[in-house]
Every structure is written in structure tokens, then in C-alpha cells.
XYZ file of C-alpha atoms in Angstrom:
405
model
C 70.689 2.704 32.634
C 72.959 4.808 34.435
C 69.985 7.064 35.457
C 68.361 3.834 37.287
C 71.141 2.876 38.894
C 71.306 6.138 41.039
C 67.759 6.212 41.617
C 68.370 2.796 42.844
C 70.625 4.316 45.517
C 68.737 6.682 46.554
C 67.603 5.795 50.039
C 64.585 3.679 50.493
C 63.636 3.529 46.729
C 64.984 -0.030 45.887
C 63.323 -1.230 49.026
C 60.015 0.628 48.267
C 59.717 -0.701 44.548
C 60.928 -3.984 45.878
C 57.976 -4.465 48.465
C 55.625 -2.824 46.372
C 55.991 -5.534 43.932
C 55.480 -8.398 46.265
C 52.587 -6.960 47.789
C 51.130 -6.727 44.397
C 52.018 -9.767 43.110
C 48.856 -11.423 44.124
C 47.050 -8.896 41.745
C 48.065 -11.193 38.728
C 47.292 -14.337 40.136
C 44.048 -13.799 42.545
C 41.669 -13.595 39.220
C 42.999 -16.896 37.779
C 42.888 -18.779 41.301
C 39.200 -17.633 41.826
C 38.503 -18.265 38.330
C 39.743 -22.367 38.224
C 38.391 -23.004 41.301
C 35.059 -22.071 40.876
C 34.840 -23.421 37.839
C 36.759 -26.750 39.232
C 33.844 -27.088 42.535
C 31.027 -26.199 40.822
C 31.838 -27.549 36.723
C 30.623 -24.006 35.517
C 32.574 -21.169 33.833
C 29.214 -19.568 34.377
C 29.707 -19.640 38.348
C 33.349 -18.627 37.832
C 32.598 -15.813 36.005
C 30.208 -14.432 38.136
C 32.248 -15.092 40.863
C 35.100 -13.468 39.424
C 32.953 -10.603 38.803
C 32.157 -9.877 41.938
C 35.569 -9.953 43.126
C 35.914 -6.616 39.689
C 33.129 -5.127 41.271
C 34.314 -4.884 44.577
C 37.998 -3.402 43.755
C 36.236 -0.768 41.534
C 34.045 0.283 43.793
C 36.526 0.168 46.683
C 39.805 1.872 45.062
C 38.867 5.479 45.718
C 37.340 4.607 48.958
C 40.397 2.817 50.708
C 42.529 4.937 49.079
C 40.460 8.427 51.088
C 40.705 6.555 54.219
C 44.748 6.383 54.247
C 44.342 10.291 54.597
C 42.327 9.746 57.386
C 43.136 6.979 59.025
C 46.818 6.528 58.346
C 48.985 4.523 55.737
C 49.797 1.185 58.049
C 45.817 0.916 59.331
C 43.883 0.782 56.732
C 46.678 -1.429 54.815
C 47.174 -3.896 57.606
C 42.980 -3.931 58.033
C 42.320 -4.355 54.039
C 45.334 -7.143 54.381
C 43.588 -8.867 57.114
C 40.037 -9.235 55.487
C 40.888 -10.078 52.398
C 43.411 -12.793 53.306
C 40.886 -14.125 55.346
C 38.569 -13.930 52.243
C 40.690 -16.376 50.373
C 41.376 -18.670 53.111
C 37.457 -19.057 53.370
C 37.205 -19.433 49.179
C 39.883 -22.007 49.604
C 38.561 -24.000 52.671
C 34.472 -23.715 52.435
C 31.943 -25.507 50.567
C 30.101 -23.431 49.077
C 27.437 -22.864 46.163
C 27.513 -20.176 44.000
C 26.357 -17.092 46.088
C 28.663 -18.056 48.533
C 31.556 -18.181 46.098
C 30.046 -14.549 44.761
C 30.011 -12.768 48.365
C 33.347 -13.866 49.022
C 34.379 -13.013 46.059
C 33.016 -9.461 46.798
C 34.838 -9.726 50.048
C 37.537 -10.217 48.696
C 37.552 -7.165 45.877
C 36.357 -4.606 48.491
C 38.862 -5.534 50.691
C 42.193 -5.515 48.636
C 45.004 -3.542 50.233
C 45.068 -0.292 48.208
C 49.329 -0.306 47.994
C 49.585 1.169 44.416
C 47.630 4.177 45.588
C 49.956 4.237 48.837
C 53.452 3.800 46.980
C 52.296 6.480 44.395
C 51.666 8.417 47.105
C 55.336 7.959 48.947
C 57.380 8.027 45.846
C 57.302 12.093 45.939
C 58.526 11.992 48.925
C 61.592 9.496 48.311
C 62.937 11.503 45.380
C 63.757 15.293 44.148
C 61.682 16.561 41.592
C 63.851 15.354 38.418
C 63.770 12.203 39.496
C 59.899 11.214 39.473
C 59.416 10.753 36.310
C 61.892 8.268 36.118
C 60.733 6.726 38.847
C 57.138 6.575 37.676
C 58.642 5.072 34.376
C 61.096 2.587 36.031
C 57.427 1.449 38.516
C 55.246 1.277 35.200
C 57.808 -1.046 33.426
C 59.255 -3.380 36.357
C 55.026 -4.092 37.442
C 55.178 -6.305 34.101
C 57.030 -8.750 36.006
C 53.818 -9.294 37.916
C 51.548 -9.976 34.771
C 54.586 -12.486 33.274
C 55.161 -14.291 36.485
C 51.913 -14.384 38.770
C 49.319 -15.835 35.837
C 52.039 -18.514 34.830
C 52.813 -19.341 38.563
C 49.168 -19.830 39.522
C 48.028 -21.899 36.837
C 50.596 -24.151 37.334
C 49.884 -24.511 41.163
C 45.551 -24.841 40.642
C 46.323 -27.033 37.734
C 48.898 -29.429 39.309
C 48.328 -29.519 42.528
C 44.806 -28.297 43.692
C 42.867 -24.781 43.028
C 42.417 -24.683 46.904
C 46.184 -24.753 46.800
C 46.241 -22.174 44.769
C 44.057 -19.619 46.644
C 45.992 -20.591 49.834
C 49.062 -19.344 47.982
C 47.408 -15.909 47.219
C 46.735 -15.633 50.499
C 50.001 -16.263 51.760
C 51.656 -13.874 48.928
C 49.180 -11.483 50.852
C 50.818 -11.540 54.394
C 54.308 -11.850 53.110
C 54.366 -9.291 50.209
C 51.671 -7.225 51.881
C 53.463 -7.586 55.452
C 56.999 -6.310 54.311
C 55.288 -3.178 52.759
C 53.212 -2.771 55.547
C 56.667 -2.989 58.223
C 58.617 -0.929 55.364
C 60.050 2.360 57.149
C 59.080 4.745 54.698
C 54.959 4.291 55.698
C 56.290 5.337 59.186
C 57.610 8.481 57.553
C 55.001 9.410 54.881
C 51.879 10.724 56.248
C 49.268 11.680 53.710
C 47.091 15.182 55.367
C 43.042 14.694 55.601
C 41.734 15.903 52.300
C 39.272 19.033 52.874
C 37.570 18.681 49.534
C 34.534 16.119 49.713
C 34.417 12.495 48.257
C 35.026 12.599 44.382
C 36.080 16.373 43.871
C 39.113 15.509 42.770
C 38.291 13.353 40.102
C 36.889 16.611 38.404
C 40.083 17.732 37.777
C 41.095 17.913 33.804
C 44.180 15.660 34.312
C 42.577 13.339 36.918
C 39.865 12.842 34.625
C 42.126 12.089 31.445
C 43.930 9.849 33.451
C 41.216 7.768 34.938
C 39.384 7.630 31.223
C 42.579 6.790 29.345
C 43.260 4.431 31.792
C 40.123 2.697 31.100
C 40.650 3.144 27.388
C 44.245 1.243 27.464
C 43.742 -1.383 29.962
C 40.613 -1.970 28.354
C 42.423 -2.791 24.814
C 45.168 -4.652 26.848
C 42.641 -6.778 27.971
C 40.847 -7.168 24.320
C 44.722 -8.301 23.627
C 44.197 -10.761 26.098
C 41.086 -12.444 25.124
C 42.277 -12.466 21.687
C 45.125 -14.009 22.720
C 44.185 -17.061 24.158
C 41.636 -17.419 21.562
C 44.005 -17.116 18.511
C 45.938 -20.359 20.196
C 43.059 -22.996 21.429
C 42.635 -21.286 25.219
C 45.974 -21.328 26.641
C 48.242 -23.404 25.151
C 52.046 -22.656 25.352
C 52.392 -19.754 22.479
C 49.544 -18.097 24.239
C 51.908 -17.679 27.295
C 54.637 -17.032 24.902
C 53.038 -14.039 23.037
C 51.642 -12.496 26.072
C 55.083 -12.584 27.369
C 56.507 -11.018 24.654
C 54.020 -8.113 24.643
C 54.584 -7.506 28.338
C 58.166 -8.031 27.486
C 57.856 -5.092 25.055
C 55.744 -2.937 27.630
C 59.102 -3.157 30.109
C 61.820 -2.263 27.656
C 59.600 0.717 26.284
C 59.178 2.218 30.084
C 62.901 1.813 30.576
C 64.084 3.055 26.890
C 61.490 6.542 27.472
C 62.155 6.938 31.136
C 64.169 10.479 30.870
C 62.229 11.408 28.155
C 60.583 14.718 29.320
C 56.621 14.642 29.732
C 55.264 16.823 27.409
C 51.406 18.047 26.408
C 51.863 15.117 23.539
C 54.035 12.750 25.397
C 50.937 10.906 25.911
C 49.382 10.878 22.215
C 52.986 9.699 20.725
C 52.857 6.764 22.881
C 49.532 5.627 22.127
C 50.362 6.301 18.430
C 52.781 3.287 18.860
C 50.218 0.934 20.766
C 47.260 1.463 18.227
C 50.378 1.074 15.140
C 51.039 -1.944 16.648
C 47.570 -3.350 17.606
C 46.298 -2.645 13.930
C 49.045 -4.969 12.454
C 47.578 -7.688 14.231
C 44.846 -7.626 12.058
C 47.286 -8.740 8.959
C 47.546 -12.578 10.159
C 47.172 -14.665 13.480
C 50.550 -16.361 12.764
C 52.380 -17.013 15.917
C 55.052 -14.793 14.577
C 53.298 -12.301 13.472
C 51.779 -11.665 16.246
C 54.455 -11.673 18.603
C 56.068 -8.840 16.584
C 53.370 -6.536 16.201
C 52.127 -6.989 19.876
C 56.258 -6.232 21.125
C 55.874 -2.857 18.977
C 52.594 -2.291 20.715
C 53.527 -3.025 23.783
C 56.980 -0.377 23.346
C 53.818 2.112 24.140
C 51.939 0.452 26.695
C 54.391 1.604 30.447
C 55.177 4.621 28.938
C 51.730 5.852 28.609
C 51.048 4.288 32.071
C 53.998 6.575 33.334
C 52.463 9.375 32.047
C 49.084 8.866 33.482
C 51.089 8.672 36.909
C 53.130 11.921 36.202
C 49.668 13.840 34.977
C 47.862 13.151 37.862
C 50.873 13.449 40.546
C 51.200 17.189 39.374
C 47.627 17.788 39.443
C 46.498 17.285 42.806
C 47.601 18.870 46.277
C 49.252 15.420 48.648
C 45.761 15.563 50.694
C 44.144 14.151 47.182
C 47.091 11.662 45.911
C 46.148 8.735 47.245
C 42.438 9.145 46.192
C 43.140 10.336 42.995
C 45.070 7.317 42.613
C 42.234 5.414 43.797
C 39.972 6.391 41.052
C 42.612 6.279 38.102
C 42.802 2.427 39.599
C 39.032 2.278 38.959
C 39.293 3.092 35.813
C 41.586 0.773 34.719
C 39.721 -2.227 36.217
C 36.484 -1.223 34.777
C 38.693 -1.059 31.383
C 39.665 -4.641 31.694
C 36.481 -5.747 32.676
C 34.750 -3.636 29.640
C 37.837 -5.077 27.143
C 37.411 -8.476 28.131
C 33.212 -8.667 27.701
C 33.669 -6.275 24.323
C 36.445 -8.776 22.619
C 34.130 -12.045 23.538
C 31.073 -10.636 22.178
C 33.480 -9.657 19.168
C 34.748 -12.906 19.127
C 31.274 -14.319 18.714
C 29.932 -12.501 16.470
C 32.935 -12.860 13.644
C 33.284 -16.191 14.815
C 37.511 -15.857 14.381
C 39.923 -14.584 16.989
C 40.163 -11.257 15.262
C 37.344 -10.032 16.918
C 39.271 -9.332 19.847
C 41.779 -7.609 18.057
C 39.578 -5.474 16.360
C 37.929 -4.139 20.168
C 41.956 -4.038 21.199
C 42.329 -1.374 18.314
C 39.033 0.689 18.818
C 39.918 1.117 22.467
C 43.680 2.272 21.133
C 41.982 4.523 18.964
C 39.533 6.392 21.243
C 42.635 6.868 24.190
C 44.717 8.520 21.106
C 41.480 10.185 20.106
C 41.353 11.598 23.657
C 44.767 12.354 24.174
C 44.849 14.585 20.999
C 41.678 15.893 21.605
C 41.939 17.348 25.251
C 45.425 17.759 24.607
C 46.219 21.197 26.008
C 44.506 19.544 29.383
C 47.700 17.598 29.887
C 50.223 19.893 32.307
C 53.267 20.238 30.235
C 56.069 18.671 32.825
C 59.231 19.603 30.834
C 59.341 23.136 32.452
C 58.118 22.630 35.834
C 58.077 20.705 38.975
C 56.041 17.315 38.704
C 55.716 16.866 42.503
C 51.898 16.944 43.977
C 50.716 20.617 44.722
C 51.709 21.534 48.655
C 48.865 21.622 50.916
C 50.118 24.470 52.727
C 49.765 28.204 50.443
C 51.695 31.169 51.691
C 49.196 33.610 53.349
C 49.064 37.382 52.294
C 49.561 39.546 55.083
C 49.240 43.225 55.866
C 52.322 45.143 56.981
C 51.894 48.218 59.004
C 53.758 50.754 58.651
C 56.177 51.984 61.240
């Protein structure tokens, strides 16, 4: 822990991760809000979940588009005009009647328009730290964003339960402007300015690395969502040990990032962390028990940030600064897609077995083909232990003739 601690006084990092995190936090809770009120107006999980996919549709499709744009347009203008549209999104899901195309536009609205701030603070952390220090860094980012997926589902259920779901979307919104507004004033944007990329739309995403990162993202969010489903199956939609086991697994997910955060990044960091993830996810097979369950989904989760760190390492090294932010962008993508493709798989799964373990079982085959990946296109993965994992300059020396006196 010693390691954190002076990364943690490094100028501007504990202020960065900080506002980072609050400007995020409405990621874990805008799904939910949409989700009970929708159903609560209109009496149909069928509306909600149509609205609610909109609102997927819309980040995927907008992550490596707002994220190009910062390279263009600047960090603070394409934040603050995301920011604006998209709290004004919620306000109008909060405050209009509407029927159910209304509630899907918005929706859409409000997915296109999110503020693309993990692509932007990937982006700056390079430029906060020396090169031996980003990996931790990536590691100490990957575990402390659990906090958001403990905190912001149990927060706004509690508000759109209790008090009102238009409540509840109000709050998102306001999470927006504050969290969003002290990364947006934050003095390191003022400081950090991400180059035009000269490569055209998508190019980067061809690169090896990019591309294992983007898929294997999709692969493991997609079985953390599986996980999900499964969850709140196993324990009648919800109820308390539902909140307790997901806990525990996110729980698991932070104290893995922080235990492997100086751990070198080798070609097979990544496959030895999803070795512990699918262990762990196949053991939930042996019984539903509340127990049980818990302990095989902390092992799993022991894998979970440490693989995410190494997607962020992978794809960091791999791309000049120009593409950071987009390359970000599309890893995002990925991992949305994955949760959206996890969540319909484990249902259907569910469905069809008729138990809980359905879900588990799409949780594991998901594990399985990221490991399958990993090991496959393993000499694709740069090998970080003997060389810098800062993004490629976008300035090259130029050769030049000398002439001879």
C-alpha cells in the first residue's frame, strides 16, 4: 500500500481519480432510474426495457465518437456540451408525460449524449505520472470504480423506491452537474490537450491490442453481467442477499486490483487473470447456496480489475496520444455491448433451464472464450515488463542529410 500512497501524492492524481469517480457515479445508477420509472408510468417491464435499450444503444454507438471529438474539439467542450444534453435528457424523463416512444428517444438522448470522462481521464493519466507508475495507476482506477457499482445501484433503488422514480432521475441528473462539473473545472483538462488524430474514423481499432482489448472487454463485462442476472434470479429479484453477493463479488474485484497492482504486465498477465475469473465462475455451478456463492464469486471477482487494468495498459501502449481517447472510446463500446449481450444471453438461459443456473452457465462461457482469446492471440499482447507503457509520441524524429563540410 505504500506504492498507493505516493502515487496519491503525486500532484493532481488524488484529485483526478477523485472527480473521475463522481462524474461517473451516475453510470451505476442512470440504468436502474430509467429502468423503475418506466416501468412505474407505464406498468410495463416491456416499455422499460426498451427504453433502457435505447439509452445501451446510444452510449455504444456514441463512445468512439465523443471520444474523436475531444481531439478535435478540446477536453472541457465536448465534456461540458455532452454534460449539458444529457442532464437535460433526464430532467425531461423525470418531468414529461410521456408514452413509450417518448420514453425511448429520450432514452437515446440520453445514451448518445453521456459525457465520455473515462475516455478523457485515461487519456490524462499518462500525463500525471512517470512511466513506472501507470500501471499502478491503471490498477488502483480499475479497482476503486467498484465503489460505483456497490454504491450507485443501492443508492438509487432506495431513492425511486421510497420516495419517487422521478426523484430518482432528478438525482442522476444532479450527480451529473456536480460530479461532471468538478471534472470538467479540474486543472489538469486545462493542461492536457489531446493532438487531432490524422488517421481516419476507426483505424485505430485495427490495431492487434486495441482489438483484444475492445473484444475481451466485451467477453468479461459480458459474463459480469450473466453474474448479474443470475444473481438476482438465484434470490427472488432483489432481495437483500442479492445486494449482499453482488457486493461481495465487487468487493473481491477491488482487493484483486489493489493486491496485483505492481505486478508487471506481461504477454500472459492477461490469461492468468481470467484463469481466476472462469475458476471461480465454474464453482458457481456446484450449489446456489447463499454461501456458496458468495465465495466462489469473491475468488472470481480477485480476477475481474486486474484484467480490466490490463486492457487499459494494452491499449495505452498501443496507440500514439492523437488515438487515446478514441481508442478508449471503442474499448468502452465493447464493454457495453458485452453487458447488453450477457444480460439477454443469461435470461434466455434462464428460460430455457428454467433454474438460475442458466445465467451462470452464459457467465462461464463468456469467461471461457476471453481466456480462449487471451491464450490464443497471446503474443499480440505488448509485453510491458521491459518497456515504457506510456502512449506512442506523436512527434517521430526526422532523418536528415548532413553535408559535408
Amino acid at each position: 500500500m505504500a506504492g498507493y500512497r505516493d502515487l496519491l501524492r503525486t500532484p493532481g492524481v488524488g484529485r483526478m481519480i477523485a472527480a473521475q469517480l463522481a462524474a461517473r457515479f451516475p453510470n451505476g445508477m442512470s440504468s436502474l432510474a430509467i429502468l423503475l420509472h418506466v416501468e412505474h408510468t407505464t406498468g410495463s417491464y416491456g416499455a422499460a426495457g426498451l427504453a433502457l435499450a435505447a439509452a445501451s444503444v446510444g452510449q455504444a454507438v456514441a463512445g468512439p465518437v465523443t471520444s474523436r471529438w475531444m481531439g478535435a474539439w478540446g477536453m472541457r467542450r465536448v465534456l461540458t456540451l455532452t454534460l449539458s444534453v444529457c442532464v437535460l435528457a433526464f430532467v425531461a424523463l423525470a418531468l414529461l408525460p410521456l408514452q413509450i416512444p417518448g420514453y425511448m428517444a429520450l432514452g437515446l438522448v440520453a445514451g448518445l449524449s453521456t459525457p465520455p470522462v473515462q475516455a478523457a481521464v485515461r487519456t490524462i493519466y499518462p500525463k500525471l505520472v512517470n512511466s513506472s507508475q501507470l500501471t499502478p495507476l491503471f490498477s488502483l482506477d480499475a479497482s476503486l470504480q467498484e465503489i460505483i457499482w456497490i454504491l450507485a445501484p443501492v443508492a438509487i433503488t432506495l431513492v425511486s423506491t421510497q420516495i419517487g422514480s422521478s426523484v430518482g432521475l432528478l438525482l442522476v441528473a444532479a450527480i451529473l452537474v456536480l460530479g461532471g462539473g468538478w471534472f470538467i473545472l479540474s486543472p489538469e483538462l486545462g493542461r492536457v490537450r489531446i493532438p487531432r488524430s490524422r488517421r481516419g474514423f476507426g483505424a485505430v481499432v485495427l490495431r492487434p491490442p486495441v482489438m483484444l482489448a475492445t473484444v475481451i472487454g466485451f467477453l468479461l463485462i459480458g459474463s459480469c453481467a450473466a453474474v448479474e442476472v443470475g444473481v438476482v434470479a438465484t434470490f427472488d429479484h432483489g432481495g437483500l442477499e442479492a445486494g449482499i453477493v453482488l457486493a461481495v463479488f465487487a468487493v473481491g474485484s477491488l482487493a484483486g486490483g489493489l493486491a496485483t497492482g505492481h505486478v508487471p504486465i506481461g504477454p500472459w498477465a492477461m490469461a492468468r487473470r481470467l484463469a481466476v475469473v472462469t475458476v471461480g465462475l465454474s464453482l458457481t455451478l456446484v450449489s446456489l447456496n447463499v454461501f456458496w456463492l458468495g465465495g466462489t464469486l469473491l475468488v472470481a471477482g480477485i480476477g475481474i480489475a486486474p484484467a480490466l487494468a490490463v486492457l487499459f495498459a494494452i491499449t495505452t501502449a498501443s496507440v500514439k496520444f492523437s488515438e487515446t481517447a478514441e481508442a478508449f472510446g471503442w474499448a468502452g463500446t465493447g464493454q457495453l455491448i458485452g453487458a447488453a449481450a450477457g444480460s439477454a444471453i443469461a435470461g434466455f438461459l434462464i428460460d430455457l433451464s428454467g433454474t438460475p443456473q442458466g445465467a451462470y452457465l452464459a457467465a462461464i462461457l463468456f469467461a471461457v472464450a476471453a481466456l480462449i482469446v487471451s491464450v490464443v492471440f497471446v503474443r499480440a499482447f505488448p509485453d510491458l515488463r521491459t518497456r515504457d507503457p506510456s502512449p506512442i509520441p506523436d512527434t517521430e524524429p526526422v532523418s536528415t542529410l548532413m553535408q559535408q563540410p
